[in-house]
PDB file of C-alpha atoms in Angstrom:
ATOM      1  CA  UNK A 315      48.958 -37.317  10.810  1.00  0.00           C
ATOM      2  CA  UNK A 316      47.057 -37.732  13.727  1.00  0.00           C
ATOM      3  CA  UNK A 317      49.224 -37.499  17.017  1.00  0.00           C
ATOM      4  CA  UNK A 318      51.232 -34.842  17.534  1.00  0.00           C
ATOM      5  CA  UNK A 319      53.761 -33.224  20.153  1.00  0.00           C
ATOM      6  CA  UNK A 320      54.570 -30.381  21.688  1.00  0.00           C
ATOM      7  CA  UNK A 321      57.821 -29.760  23.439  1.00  0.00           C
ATOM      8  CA  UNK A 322      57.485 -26.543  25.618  1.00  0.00           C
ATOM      9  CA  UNK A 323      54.093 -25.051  27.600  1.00  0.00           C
ATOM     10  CA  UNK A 324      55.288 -21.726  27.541  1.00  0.00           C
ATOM     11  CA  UNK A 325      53.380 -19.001  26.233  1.00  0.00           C
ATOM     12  CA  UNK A 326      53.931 -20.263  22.565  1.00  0.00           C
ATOM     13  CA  UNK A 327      54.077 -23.937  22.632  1.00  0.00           C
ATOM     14  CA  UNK A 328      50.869 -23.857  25.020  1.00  0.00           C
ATOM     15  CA  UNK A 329      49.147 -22.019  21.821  1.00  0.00           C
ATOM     16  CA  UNK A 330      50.812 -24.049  19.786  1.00  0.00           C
ATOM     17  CA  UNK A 331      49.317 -27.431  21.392  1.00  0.00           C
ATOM     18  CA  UNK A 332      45.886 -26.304  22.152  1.00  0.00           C
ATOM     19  CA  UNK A 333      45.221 -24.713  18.709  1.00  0.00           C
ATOM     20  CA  UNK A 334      46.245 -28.177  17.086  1.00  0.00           C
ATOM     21  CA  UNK A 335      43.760 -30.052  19.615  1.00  0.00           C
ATOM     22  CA  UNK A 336      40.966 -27.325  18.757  1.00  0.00           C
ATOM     23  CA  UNK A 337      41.550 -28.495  15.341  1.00  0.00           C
ATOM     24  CA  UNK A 338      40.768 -32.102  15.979  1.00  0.00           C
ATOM     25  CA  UNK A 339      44.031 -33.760  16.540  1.00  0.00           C
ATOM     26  CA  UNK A 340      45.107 -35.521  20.004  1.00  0.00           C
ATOM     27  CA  UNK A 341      47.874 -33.605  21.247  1.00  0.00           C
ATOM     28  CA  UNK A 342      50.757 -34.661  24.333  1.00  0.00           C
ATOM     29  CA  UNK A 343      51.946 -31.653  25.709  1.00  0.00           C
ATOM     30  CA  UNK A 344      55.872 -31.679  27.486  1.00  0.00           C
ATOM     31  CA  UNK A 345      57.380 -29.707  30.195  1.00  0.00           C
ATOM     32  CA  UNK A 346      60.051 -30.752  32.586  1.00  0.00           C
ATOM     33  CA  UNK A 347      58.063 -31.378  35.891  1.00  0.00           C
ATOM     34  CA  UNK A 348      54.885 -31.044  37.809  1.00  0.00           C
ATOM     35  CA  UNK A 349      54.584 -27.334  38.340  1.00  0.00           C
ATOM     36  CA  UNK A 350      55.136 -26.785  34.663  1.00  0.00           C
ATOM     37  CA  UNK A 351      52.765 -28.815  33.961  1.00  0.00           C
ATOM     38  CA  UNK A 352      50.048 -27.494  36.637  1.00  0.00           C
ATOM     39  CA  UNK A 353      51.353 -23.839  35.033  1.00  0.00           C
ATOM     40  CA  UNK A 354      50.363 -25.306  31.297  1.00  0.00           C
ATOM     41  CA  UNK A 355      46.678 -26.531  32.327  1.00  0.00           C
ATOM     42  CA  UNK A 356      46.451 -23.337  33.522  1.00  0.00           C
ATOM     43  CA  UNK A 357      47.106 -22.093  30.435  1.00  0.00           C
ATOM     44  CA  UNK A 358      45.013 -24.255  28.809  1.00  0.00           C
ATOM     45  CA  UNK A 359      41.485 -23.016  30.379  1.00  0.00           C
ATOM     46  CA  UNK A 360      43.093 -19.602  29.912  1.00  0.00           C
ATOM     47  CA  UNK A 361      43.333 -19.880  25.996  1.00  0.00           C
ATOM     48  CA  UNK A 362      39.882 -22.187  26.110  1.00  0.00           C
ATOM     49  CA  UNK A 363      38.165 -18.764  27.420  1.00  0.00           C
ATOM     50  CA  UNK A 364      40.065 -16.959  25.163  1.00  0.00           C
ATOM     51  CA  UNK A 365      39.102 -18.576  22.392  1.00  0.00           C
ATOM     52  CA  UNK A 366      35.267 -18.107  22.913  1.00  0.00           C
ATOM     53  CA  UNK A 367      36.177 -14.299  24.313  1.00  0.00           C
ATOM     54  CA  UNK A 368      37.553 -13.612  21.059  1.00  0.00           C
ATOM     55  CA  UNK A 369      34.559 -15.333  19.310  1.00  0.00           C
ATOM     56  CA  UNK A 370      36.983 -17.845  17.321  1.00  0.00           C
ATOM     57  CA  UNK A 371      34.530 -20.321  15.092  1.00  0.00           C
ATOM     58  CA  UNK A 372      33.293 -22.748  17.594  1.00  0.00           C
ATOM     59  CA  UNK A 373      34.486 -22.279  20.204  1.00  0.00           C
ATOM     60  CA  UNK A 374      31.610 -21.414  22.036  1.00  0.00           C
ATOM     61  CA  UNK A 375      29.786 -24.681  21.248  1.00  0.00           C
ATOM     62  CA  UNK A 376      32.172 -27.150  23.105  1.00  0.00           C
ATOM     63  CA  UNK A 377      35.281 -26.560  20.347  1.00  0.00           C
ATOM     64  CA  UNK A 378      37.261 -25.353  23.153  1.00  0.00           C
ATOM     65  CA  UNK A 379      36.300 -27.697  25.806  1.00  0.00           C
ATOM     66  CA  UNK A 380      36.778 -30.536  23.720  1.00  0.00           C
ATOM     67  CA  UNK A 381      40.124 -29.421  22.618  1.00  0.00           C
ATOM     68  CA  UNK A 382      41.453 -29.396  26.562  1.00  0.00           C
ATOM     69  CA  UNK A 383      40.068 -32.798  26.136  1.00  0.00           C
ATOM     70  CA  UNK A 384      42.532 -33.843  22.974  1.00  0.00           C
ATOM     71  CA  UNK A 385      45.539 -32.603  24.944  1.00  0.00           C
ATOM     72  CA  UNK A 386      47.498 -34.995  27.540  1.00  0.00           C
ATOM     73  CA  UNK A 387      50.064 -33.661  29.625  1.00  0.00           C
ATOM     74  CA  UNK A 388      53.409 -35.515  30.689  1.00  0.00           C
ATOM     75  CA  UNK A 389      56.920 -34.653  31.940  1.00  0.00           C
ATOM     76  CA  UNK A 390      58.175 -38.022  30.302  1.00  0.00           C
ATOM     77  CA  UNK A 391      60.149 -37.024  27.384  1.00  0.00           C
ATOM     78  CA  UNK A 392      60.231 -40.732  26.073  1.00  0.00           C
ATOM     79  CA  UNK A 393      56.516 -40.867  26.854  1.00  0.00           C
ATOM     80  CA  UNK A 394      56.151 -37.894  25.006  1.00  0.00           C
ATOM     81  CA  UNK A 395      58.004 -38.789  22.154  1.00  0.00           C
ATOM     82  CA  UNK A 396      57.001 -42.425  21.679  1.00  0.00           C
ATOM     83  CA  UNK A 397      53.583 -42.596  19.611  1.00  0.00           C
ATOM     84  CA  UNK A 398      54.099 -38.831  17.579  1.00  0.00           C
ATOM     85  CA  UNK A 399      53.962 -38.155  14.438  1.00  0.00           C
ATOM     86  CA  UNK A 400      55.332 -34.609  14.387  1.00  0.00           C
ATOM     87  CA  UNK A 401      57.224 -33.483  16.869  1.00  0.00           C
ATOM     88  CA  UNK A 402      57.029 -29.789  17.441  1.00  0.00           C
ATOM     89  CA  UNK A 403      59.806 -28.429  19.791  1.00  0.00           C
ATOM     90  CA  UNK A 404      58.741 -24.943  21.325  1.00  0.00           C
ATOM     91  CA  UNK A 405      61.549 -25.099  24.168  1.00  0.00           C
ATOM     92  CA  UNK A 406      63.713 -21.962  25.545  1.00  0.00           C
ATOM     93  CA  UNK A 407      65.895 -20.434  22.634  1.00  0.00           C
ATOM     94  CA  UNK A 408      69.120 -21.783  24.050  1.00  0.00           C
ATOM     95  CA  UNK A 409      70.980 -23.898  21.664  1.00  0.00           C
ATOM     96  CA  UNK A 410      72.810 -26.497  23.710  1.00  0.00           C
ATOM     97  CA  UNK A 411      69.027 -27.502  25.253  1.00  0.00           C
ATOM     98  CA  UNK A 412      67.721 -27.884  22.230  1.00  0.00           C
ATOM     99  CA  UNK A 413      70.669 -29.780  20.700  1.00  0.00           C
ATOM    100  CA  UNK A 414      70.104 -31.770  24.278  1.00  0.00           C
ATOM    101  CA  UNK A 415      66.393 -32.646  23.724  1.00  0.00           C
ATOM    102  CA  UNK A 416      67.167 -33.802  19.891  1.00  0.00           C
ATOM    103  CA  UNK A 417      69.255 -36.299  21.053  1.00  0.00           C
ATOM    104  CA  UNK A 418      67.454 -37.549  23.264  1.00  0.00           C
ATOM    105  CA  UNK A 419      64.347 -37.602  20.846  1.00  0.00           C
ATOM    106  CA  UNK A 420      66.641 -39.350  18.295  1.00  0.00           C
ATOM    107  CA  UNK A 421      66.099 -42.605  20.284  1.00  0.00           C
ATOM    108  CA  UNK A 422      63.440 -42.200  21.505  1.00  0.00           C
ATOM    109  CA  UNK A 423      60.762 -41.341  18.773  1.00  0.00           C
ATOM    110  CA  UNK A 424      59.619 -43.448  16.044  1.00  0.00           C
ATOM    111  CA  UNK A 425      61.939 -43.544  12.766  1.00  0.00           C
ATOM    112  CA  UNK A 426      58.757 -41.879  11.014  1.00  0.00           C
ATOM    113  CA  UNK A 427      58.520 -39.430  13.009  1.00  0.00           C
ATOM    114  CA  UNK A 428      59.084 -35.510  11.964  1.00  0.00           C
ATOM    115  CA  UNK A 429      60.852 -33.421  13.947  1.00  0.00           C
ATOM    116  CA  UNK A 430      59.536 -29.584  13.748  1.00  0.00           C
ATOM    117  CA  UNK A 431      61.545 -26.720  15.426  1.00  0.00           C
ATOM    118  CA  UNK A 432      59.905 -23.316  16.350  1.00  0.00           C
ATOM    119  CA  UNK A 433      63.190 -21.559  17.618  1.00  0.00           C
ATOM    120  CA  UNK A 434      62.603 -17.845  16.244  1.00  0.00           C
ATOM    121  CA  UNK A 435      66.513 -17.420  16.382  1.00  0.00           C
ATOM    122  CA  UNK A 436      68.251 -20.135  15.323  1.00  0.00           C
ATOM    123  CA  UNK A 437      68.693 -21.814  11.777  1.00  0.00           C
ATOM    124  CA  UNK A 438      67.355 -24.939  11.558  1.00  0.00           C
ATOM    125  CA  UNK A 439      70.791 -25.995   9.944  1.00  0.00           C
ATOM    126  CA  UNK A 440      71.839 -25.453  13.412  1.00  0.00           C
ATOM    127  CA  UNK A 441      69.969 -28.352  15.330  1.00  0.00           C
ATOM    128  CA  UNK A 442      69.980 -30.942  12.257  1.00  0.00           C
ATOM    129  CA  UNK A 443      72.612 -32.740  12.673  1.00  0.00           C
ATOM    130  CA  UNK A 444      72.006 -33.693  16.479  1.00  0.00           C
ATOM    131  CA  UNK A 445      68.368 -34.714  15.334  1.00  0.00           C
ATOM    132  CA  UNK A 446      69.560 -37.816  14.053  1.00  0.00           C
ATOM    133  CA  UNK A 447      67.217 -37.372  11.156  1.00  0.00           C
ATOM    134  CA  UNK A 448      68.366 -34.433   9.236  1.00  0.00           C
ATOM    135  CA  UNK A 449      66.170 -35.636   6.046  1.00  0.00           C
ATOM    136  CA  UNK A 450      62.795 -35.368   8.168  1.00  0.00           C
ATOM    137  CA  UNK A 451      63.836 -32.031  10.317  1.00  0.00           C
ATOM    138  CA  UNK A 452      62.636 -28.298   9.484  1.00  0.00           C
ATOM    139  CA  UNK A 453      60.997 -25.278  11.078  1.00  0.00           C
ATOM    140  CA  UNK A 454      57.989 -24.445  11.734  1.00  0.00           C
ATOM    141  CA  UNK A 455      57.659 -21.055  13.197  1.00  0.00           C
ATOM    142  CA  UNK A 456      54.110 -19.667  14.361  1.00  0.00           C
ATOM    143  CA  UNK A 457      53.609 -16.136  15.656  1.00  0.00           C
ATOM    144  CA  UNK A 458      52.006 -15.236  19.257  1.00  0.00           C
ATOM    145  CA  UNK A 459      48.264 -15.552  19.316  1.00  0.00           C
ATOM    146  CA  UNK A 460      48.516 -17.846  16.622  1.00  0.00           C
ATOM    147  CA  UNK A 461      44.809 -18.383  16.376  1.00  0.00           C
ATOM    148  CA  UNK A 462      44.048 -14.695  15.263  1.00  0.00           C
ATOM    149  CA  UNK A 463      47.806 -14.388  14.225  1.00  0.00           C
ATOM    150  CA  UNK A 464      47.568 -17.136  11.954  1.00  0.00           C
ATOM    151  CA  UNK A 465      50.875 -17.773   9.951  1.00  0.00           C
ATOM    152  CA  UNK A 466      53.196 -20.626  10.290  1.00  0.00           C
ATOM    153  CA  UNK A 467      56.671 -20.230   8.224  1.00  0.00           C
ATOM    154  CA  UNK A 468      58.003 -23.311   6.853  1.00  0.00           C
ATOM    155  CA  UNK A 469      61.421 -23.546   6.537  1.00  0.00           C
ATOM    156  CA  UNK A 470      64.116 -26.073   5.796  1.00  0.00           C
ATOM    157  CA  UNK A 471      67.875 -27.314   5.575  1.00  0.00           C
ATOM    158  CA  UNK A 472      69.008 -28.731   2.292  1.00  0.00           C
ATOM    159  CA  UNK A 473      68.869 -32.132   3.479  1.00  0.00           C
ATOM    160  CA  UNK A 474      64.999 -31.545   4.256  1.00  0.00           C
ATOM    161  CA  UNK A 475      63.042 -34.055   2.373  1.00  0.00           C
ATOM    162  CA  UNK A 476      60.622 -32.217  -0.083  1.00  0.00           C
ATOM    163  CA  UNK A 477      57.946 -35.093   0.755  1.00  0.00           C
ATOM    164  CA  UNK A 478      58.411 -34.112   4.540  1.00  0.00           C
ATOM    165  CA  UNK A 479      58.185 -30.109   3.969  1.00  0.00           C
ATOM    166  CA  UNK A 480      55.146 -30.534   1.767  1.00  0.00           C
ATOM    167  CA  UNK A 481      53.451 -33.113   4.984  1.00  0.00           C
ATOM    168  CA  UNK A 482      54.370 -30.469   7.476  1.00  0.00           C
ATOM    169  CA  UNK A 483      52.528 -27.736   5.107  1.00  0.00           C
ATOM    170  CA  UNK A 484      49.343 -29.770   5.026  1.00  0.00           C
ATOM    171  CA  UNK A 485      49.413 -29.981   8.866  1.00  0.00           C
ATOM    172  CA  UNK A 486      49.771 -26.143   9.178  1.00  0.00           C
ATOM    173  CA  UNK A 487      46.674 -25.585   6.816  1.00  0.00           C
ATOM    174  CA  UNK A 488      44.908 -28.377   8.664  1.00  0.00           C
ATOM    175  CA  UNK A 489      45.377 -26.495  12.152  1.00  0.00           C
ATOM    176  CA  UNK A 490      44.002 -23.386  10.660  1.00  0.00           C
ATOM    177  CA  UNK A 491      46.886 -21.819   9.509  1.00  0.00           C
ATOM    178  CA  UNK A 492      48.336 -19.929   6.543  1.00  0.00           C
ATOM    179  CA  UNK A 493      51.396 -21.639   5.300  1.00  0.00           C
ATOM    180  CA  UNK A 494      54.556 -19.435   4.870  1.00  0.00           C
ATOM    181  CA  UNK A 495      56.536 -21.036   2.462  1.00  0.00           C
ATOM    182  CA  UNK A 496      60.619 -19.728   2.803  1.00  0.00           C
ATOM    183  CA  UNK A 497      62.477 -20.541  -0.046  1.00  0.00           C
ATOM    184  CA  UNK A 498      66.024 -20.767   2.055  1.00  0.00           C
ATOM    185  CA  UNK A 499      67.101 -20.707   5.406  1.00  0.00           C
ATOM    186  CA  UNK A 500      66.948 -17.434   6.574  1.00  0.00           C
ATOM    187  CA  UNK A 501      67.231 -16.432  10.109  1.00  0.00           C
ATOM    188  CA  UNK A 502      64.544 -13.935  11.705  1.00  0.00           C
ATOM    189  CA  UNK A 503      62.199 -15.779   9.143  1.00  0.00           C
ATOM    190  CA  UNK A 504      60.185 -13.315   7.117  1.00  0.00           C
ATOM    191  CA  UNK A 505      58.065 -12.510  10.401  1.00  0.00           C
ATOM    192  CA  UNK A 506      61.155 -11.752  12.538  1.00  0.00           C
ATOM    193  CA  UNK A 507      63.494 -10.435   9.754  1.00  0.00           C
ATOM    194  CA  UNK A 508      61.058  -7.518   9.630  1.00  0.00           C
ATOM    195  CA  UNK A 509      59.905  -7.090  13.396  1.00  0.00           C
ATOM    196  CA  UNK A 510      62.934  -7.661  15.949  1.00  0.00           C
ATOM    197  CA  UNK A 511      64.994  -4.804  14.247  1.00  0.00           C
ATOM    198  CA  UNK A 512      61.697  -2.471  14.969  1.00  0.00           C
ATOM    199  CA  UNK A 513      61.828  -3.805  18.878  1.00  0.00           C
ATOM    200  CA  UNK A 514      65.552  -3.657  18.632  1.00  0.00           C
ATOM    201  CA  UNK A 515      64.935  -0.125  17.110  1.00  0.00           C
ATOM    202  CA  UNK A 516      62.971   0.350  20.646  1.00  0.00           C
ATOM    203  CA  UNK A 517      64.874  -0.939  23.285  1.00  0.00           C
ATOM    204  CA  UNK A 518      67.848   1.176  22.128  1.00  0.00           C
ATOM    205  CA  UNK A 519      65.496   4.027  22.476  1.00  0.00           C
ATOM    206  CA  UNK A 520      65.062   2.809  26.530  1.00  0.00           C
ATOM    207  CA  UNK A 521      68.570   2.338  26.696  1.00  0.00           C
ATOM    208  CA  UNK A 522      70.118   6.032  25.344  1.00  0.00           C
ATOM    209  CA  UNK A 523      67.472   7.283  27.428  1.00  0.00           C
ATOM    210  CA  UNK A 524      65.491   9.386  24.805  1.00  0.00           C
ATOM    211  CA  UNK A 525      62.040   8.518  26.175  1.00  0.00           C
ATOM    212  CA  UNK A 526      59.946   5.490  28.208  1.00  0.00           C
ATOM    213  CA  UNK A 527      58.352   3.127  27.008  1.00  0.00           C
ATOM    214  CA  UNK A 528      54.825   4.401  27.154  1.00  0.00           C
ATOM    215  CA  UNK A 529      55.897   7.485  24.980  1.00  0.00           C
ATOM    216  CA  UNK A 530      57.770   5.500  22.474  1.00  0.00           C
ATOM    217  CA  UNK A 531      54.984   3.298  22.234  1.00  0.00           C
ATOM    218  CA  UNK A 532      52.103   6.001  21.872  1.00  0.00           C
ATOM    219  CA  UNK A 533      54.373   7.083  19.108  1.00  0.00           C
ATOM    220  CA  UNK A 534      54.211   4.370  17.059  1.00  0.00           C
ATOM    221  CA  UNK A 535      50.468   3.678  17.828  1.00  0.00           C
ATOM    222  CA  UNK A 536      49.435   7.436  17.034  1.00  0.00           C
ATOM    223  CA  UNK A 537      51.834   7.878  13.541  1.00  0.00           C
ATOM    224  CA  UNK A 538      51.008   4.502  11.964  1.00  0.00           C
ATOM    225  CA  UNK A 539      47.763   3.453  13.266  1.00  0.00           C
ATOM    226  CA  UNK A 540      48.990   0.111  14.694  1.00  0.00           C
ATOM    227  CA  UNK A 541      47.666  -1.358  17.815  1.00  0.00           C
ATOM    228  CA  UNK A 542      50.670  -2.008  19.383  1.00  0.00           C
ATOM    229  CA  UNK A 543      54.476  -0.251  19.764  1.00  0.00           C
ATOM    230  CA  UNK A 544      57.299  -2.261  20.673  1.00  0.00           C
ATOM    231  CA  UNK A 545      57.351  -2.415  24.485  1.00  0.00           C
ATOM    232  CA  UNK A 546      53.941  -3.590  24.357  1.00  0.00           C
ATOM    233  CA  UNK A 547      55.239  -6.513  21.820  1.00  0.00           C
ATOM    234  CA  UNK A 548      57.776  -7.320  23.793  1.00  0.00           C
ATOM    235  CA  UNK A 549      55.210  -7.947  26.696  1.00  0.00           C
ATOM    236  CA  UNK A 550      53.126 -10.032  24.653  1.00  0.00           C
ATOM    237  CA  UNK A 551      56.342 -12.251  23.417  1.00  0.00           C
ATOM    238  CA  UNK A 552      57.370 -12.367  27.281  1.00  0.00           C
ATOM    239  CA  UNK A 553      60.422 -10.723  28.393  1.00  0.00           C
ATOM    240  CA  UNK A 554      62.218 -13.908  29.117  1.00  0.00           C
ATOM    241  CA  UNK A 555      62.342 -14.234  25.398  1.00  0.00           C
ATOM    242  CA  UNK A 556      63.041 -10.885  24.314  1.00  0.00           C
ATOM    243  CA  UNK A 557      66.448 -11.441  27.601  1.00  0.00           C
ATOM    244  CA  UNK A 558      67.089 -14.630  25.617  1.00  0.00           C
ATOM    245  CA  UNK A 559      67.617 -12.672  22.387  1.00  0.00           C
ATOM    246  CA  UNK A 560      69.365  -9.290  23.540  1.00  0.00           C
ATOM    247  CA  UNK A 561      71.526 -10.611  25.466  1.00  0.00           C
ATOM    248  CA  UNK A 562      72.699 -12.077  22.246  1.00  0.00           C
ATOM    249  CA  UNK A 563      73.161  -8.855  20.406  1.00  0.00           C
ATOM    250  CA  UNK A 564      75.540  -5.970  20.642  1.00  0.00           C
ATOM    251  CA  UNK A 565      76.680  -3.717  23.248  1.00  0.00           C
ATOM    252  CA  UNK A 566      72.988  -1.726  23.118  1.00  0.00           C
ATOM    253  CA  UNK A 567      71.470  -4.951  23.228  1.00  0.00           C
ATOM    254  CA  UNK A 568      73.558  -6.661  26.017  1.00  0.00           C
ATOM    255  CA  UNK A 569      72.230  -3.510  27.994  1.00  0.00           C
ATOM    256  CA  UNK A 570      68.684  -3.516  27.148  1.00  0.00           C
ATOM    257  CA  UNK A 571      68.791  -7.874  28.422  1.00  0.00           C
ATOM    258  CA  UNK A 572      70.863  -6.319  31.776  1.00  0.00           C
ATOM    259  CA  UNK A 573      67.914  -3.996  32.131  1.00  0.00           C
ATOM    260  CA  UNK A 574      65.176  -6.541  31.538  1.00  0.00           C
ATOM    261  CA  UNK A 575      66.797  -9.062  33.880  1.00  0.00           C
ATOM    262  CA  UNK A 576      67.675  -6.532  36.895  1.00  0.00           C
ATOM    263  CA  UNK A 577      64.110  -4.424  36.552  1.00  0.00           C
ATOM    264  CA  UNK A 578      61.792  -7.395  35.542  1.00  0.00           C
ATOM    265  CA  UNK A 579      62.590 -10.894  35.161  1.00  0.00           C
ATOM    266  CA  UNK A 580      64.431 -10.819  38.665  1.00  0.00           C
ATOM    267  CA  UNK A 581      60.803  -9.640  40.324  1.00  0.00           C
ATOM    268  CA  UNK A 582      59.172 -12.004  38.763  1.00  0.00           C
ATOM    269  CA  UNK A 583      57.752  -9.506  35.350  1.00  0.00           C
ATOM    270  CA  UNK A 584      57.748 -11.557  32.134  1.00  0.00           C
ATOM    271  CA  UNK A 585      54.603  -9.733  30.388  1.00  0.00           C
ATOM    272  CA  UNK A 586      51.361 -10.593  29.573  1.00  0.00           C
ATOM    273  CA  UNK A 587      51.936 -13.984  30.831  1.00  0.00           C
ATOM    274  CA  UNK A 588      52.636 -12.653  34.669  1.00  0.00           C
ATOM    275  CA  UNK A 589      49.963  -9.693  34.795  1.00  0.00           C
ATOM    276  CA  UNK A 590      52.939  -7.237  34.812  1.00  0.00           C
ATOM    277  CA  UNK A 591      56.116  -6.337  32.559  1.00  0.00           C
ATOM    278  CA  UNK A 592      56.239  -2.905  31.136  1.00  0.00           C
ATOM    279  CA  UNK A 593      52.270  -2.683  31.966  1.00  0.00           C
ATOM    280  CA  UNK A 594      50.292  -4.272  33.992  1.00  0.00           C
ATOM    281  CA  UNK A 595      47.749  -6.892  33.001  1.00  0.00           C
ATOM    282  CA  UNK A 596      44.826  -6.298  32.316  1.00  0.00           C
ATOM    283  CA  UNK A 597      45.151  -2.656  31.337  1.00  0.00           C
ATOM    284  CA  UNK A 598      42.783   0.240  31.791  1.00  0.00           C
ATOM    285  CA  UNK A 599      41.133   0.997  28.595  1.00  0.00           C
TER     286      UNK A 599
END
């Protein structure tokens, strides 16, 4: 494979695309219209810097540069679709606009073509059937900062072809990463499975009022040694996601999303992505 796709600029399909280009392979990167798009390129010198910042192998000697160069932008969704190879959808986790885009894709992309989902909620079961192409459909789920974070999980539906799984494993080594291979559909992943009922474990914290987030988050940092406690997670993952997902859940978790709409997302505070969520970007060390 040599062309691939990303659906999605967001935080994790921008990371997504640009750590594929940085890898040698010539990337189109979707979102819906202009501003998105000026929002992604953005994004793109962002991650370029990053990149070098965080002294990834390199990327000081042109590697990032030359992946901005491997990376076309379009809000044509045919466009988009019409030379790939693998597709890699990265759009909101909302089920009805990803069932949507698969349609759409159905016609529009090449029979060959692999379809890759990186929903962190929803079974890939789930989206198959409105793929059109159940047999070359799986998911392909990457964690934030993926080029430090470097795991992709690989998992598929019964009707995924073994020949496709194994392709979409060689592409994820290609790109740098370490292939997670998931036996069955599972939701959560491994990844998720093990970290959204620690930020879950959080947010109820928030919401019973025991403590703020900056204690409950020193907590964790100070007893285990990790460098991050849930409320500075969620800011990395962006808090439109983490609304997306509680507002899903149960009755703690339908208040934590009202909270995150009413005190953040409704000013304009989705995390690292926006210089401000539950901190404010960059910090004070």
């Amino acid at each position: 494979m040599k062309n691939i796709t990303v659906l999605g600029t967001g935080v994790l399909g921008s990371q997504i695309a640009f750590q594929t280009a940085f890898h040698g392979f010539d990337v189109v990167a979707y979102d819906i219209d202009q501003p998105a798009l000026d929002r992604a390129a953005e994004r793109f010198e962002g991650l370029a810097a990053r990149y070098v910042a965080d002294g990834v192998e390199n990327a000081s000697d042109g590697g990032s540069q030359a992946a901005i160069g491997r990376i076309r932008l379009t809000s044509d969704l045919a466009e988009a679709a019409g030379s790939a190879e693998l597709i890699i959808e990265a759009v909101p986790e909302n089920l009805e606009l990803k069932q949507g885009i698969y349609r759409t894709l159905a016609d529009a992309a090449p029979a060959t073509t692999i379809f890759a989902t990186n929903s962190s909620t929803l079974l890939p079961s789930a989206l198959a059937e409105s793929t059109g192409r159940p047999h070359r459909f799986l998911a392909l789920h990457f964690a934030n900062e993926i080029w430090s974070h470097n795991t992709a999980e690989i998992m598929g539906t019964p009707a995924t072809d073994p020949a496709v799984y194994d392709k979409v494993v060689e592409f994820a080594t290609q790109i740098g990463m370490v292939p997670i291979q998931i036996k069955k559909e599972k939701a959560g992943y491994l990844l998720n499975s093990l970290l959204v009922p620690f930020l879950q474990a959080g947010a109820e914290l928030l919401v019973d009022g025991i403590a703020e987030p900056e204690a409950i988050d020193a907590t964790w940092r100070i007893g285990t040694g990790a460098p991050a406690g849930p409320f500075e997670i969620y800011d990395i993952v962006g808090l439109n996601t983490a609304y997306n997902i509680s507002r899903m859940g149960g009755e703690k978790q339908q208040r934590f999303a009202e909270l995150l709409k009413e005190q953040y997302i409704d000013k304009g505070k989705l995390g690292v992505a926006t210089g401000e969520g539950f901190y404010t970007y960059p910090r004070e060390s």
